[in-house]
Short mmCIF file of C-alpha atoms and ligand atoms in Angstrom, two decimals:
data_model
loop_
_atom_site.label_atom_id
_atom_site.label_comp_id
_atom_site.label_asym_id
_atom_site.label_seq_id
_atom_site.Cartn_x
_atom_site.Cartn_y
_atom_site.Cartn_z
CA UNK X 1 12.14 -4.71 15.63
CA UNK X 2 10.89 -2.20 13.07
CA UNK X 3 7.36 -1.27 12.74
CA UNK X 4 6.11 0.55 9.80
CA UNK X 5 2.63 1.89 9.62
CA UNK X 6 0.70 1.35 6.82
CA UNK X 7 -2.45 2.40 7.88
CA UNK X 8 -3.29 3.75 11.58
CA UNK X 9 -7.28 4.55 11.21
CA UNK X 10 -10.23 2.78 11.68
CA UNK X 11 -11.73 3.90 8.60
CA UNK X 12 -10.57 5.30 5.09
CA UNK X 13 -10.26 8.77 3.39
CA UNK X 14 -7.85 10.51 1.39
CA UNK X 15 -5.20 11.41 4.37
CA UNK X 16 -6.43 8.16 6.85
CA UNK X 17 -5.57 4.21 5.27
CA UNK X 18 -7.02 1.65 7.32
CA UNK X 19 -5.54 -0.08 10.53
CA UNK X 20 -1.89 -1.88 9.51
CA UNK X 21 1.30 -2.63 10.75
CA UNK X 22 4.35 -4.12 8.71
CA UNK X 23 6.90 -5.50 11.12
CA UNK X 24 10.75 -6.10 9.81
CA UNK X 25 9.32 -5.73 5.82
CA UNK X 26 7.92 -9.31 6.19
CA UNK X 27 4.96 -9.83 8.70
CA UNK X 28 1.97 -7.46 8.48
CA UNK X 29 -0.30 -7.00 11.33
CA UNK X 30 -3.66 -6.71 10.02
CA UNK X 31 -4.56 -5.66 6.23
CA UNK X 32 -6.54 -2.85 6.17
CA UNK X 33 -4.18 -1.32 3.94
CA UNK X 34 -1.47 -3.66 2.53
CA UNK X 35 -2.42 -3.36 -1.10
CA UNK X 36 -2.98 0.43 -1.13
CA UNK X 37 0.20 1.29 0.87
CA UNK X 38 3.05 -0.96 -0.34
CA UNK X 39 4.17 -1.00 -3.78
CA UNK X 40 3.26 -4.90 -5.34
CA UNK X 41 7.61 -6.01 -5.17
CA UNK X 42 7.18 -5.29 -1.34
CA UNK X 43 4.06 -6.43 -0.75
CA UNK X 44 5.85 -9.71 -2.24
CA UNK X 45 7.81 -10.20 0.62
CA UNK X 46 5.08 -10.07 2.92
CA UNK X 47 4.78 -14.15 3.81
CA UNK X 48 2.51 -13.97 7.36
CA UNK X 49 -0.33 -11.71 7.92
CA UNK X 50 -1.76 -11.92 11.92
CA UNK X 51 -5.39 -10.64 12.13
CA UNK X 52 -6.95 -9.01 15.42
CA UNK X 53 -10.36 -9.23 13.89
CA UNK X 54 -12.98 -9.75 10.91
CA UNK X 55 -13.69 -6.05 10.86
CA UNK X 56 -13.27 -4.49 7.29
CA UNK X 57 -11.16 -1.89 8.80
CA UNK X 58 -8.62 -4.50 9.36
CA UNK X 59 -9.30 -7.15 6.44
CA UNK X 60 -10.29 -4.60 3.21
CA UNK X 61 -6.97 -5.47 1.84
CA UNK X 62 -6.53 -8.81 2.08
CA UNK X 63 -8.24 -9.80 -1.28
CA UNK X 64 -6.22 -7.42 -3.29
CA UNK X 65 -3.02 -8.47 -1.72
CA UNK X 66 -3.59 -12.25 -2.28
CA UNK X 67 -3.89 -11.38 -5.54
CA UNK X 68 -0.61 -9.12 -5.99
CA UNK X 69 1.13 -11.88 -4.69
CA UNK X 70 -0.20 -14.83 -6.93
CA UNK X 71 2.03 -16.77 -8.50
CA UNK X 72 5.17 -14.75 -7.08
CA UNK X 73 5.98 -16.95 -4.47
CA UNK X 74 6.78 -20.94 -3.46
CA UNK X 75 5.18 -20.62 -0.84
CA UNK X 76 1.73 -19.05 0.31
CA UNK X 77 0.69 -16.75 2.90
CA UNK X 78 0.42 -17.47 5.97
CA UNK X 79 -2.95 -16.18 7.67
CA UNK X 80 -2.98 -16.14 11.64
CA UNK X 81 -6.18 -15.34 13.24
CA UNK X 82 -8.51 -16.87 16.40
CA UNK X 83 -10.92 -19.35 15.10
CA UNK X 84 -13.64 -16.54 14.85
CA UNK X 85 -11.96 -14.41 12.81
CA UNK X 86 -10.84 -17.42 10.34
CA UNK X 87 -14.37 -18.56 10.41
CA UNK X 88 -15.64 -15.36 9.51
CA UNK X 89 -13.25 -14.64 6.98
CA UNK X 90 -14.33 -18.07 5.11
CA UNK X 91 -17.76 -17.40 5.25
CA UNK X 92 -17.99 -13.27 4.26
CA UNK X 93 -14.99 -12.62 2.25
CA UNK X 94 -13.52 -15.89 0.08
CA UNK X 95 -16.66 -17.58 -0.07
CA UNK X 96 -16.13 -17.70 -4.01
CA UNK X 97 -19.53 -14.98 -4.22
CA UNK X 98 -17.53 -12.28 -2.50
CA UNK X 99 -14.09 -13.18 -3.73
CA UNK X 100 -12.89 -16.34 -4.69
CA UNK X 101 -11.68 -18.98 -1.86
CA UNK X 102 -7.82 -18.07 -2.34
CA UNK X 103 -7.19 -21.27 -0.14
CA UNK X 104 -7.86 -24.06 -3.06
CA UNK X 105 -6.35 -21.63 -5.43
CA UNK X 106 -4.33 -22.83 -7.81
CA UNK X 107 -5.26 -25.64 -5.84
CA UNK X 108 -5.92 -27.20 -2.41
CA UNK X 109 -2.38 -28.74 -1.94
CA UNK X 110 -0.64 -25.64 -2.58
CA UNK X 111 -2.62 -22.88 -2.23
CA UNK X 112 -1.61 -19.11 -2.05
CA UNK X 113 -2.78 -18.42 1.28
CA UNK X 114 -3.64 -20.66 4.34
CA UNK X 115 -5.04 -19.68 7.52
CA UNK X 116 -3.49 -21.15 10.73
CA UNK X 117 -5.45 -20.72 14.26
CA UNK X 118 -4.15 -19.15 16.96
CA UNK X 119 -5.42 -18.90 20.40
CA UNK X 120 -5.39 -16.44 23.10
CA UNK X 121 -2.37 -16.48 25.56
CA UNK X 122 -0.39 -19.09 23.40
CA UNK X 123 2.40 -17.07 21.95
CA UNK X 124 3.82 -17.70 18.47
CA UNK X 125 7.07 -17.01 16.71
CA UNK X 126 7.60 -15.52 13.26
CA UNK X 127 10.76 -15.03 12.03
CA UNK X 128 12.02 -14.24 15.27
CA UNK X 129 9.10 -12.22 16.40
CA UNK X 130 7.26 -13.67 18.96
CA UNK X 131 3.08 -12.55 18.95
CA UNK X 132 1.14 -13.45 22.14
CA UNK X 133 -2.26 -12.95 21.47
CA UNK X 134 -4.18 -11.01 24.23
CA UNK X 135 -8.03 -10.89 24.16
CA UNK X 136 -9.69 -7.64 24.36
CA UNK X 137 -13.54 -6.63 24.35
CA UNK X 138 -14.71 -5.83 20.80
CA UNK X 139 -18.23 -6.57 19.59
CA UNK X 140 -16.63 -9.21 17.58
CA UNK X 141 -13.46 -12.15 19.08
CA UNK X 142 -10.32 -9.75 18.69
CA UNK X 143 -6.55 -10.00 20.21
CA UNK X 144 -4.57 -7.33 20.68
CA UNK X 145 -0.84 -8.51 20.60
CA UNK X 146 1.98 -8.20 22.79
CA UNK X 147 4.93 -8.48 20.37
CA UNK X 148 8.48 -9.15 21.45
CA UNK X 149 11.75 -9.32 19.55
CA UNK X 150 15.68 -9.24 20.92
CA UNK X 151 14.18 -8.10 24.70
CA UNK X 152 12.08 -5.40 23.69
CA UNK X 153 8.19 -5.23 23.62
CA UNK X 154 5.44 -3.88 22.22
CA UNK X 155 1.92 -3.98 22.97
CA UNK X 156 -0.72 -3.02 20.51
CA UNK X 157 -4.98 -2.97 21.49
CA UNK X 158 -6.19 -3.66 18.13
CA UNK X 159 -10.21 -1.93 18.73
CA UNK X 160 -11.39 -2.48 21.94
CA UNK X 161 -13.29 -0.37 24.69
CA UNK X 162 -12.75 -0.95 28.18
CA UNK X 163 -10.77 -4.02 28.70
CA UNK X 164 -8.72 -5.63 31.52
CA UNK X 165 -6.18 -7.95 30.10
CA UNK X 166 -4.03 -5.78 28.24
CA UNK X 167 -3.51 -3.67 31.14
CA UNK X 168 -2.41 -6.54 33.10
CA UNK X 169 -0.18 -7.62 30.39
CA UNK X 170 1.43 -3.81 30.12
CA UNK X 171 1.87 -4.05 34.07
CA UNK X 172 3.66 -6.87 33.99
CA UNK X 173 6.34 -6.59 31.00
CA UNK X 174 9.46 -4.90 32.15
CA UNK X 175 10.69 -4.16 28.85
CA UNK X 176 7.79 -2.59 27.56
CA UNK X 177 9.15 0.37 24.66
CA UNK X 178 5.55 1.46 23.89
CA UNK X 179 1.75 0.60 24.35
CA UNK X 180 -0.60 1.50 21.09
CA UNK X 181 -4.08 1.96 22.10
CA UNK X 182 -7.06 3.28 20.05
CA UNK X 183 -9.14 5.93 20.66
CA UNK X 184 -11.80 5.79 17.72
CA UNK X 185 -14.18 8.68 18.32
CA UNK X 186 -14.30 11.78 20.35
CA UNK X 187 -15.94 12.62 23.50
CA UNK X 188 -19.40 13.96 21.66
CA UNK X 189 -19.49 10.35 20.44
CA UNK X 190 -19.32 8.45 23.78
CA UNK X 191 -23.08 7.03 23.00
CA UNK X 192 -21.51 5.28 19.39
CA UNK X 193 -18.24 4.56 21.24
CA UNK X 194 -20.30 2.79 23.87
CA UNK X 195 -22.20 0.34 22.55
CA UNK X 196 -19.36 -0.51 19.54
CA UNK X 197 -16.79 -1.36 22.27
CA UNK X 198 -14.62 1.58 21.18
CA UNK X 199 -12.59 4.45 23.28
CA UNK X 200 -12.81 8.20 23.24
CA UNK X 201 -10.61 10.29 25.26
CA UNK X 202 -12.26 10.37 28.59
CA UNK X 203 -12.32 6.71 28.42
CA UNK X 204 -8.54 6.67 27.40
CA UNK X 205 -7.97 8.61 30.28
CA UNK X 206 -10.17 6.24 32.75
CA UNK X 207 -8.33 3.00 31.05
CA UNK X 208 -5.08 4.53 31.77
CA UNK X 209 -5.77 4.54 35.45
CA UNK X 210 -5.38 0.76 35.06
CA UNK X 211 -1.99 1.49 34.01
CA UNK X 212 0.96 1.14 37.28
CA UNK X 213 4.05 2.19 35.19
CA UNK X 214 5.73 5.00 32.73
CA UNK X 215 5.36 3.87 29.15
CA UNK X 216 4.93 6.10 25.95
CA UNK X 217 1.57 5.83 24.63
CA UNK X 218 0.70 5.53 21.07
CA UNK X 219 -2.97 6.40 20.15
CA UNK X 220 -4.24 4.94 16.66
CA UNK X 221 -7.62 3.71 15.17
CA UNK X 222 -9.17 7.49 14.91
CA UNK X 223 -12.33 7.69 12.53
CA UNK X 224 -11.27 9.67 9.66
CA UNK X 225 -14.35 12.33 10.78
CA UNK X 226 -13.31 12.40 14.73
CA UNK X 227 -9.94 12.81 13.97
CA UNK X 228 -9.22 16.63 14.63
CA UNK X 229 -11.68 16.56 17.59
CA UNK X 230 -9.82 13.74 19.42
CA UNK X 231 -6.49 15.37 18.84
CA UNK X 232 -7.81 18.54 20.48
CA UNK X 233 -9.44 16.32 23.65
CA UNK X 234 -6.33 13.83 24.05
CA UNK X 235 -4.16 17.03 24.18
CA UNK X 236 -5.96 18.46 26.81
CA UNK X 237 -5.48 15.93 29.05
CA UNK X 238 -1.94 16.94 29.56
CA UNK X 239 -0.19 13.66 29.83
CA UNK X 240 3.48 13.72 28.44
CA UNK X 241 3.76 10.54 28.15
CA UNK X 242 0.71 10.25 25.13
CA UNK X 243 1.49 10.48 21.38
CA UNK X 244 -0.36 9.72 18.36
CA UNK X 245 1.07 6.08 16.20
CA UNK X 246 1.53 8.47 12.88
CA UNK X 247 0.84 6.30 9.95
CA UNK X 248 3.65 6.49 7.48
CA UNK X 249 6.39 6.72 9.89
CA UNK X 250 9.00 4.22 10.75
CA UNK X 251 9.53 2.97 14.58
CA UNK X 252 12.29 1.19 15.50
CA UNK X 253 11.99 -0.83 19.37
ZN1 LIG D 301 -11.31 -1.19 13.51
ZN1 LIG D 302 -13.43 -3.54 14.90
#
């Protein structure tokens, strides 16, 4: 499976793009940045979006890209995301005030996007991809996803702060190549992190306690501000096995 990242924050500046993953150049998990990071021929080929959350961080692009795509392909997006998120997403963003409701566009029998639920646990398969959503604790319904192709497996956090699940989940998939896990704001920040169900370093560090294996670690969803700050805090806790998910780069599992 190859993972590109399109966007690895959890906000925007010029150097940080908001949270996004494009798997195998066709599936994109999240859209915080699909419009601003692809150019519009490959953000053509994008057919399924799967969304943690309703959070802007993770959604911002999803107008934009719906329209990139209009018209450029038989058949229309598909948008995977709890019942939350898709209710949200109706009601906020394509409510025709904010943008207009993509799903009766051109019109209700074949529109360019349509959402499909998903719930947590039930695993679904993309292309060959298979996405098990995994609920973490957020202030809103979000999944993290354990994603699996040809034996190997990922597991990503999408924004949560402490959480269960996912650990279990990590503990008990053998062929797990990495686990990406976000760390939004630095230790100075624990109040904020707190009570917006985010991570800092120190409660990295006390989440990773819940983990009973070896796997590399992949940190992503910094705040554009915290950003140098957490770098400095998650180095100095002198595990080898951390890393920061670099947006831009290419990972192949
Ligand atoms: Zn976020
Ligand atoms: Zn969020």
């Amino acid at each position: 499976m190859r993972l590109q990242v399109l966007g690895g924050f959890g906000g925007e500046s010029i150097d940080c793009r908001m949270t996004c993953l494009l798997i195998n150049d066709t599936i994109a998990l999240d859209a915080g940045s699909l419009s601003q990071a692809l150019p519009i021929e490959r953000q053509a080929e994008v057919h399924s979006i799967l969304l943690s959350h309703s959070h802007m961080d993770h959604t911002n692009s999803l107008p934009f890209f719906i329209e990139n795509v209009y018209g450029k392909r038989d058949r229309g997006i598909g948008i995977h995301a709890s019942e939350a998120t898709i209710y949200a997403i109706r009601k906020y963003l394509f409510n025709n005030a904010t943008w207009p409701d993509f799903t009766r566009l051109p019109n209700h029998l074949v529109p360019v996007m349509r959402f499909d639920e998903f719930e947590s646990e039930k695993p679904l398969t993309i292309d060959g991809v298979t996405f098990t959503p995994i609920a973490v604790d957020h202030l809103v319904p979000t999944h993290g996803f354990l994603i699996e192709q040809d034996g190997a497996a990922i597991l990503w956090s999408s924004d949560t702060g402490p959480t269960r699940r996912l650990w279990e989940v990590a503990n008990r998939t053998p062929n797990l190549k990495a686990l990406c896990i976000e760390t939004s704001f630095d230790n100075a920040l624990q109040p904020i992190a707190d009570v917006s169900l985010h991570l800092t370093p120190q409660t990295l560090q006390a989440e990773l306690r819940k983990l009973q294996r070896r796997v590399p670690i992949l940190v992503h969803h910094l705040k554009p501000p915290c950003v140098e700050r957490i770098k400095e805090e998650v180095k100095k806790l002198r595990n080898p096995d951390i890393d920061f998910l670099e947006q831009g780069k290419e990972y192949d599992f």
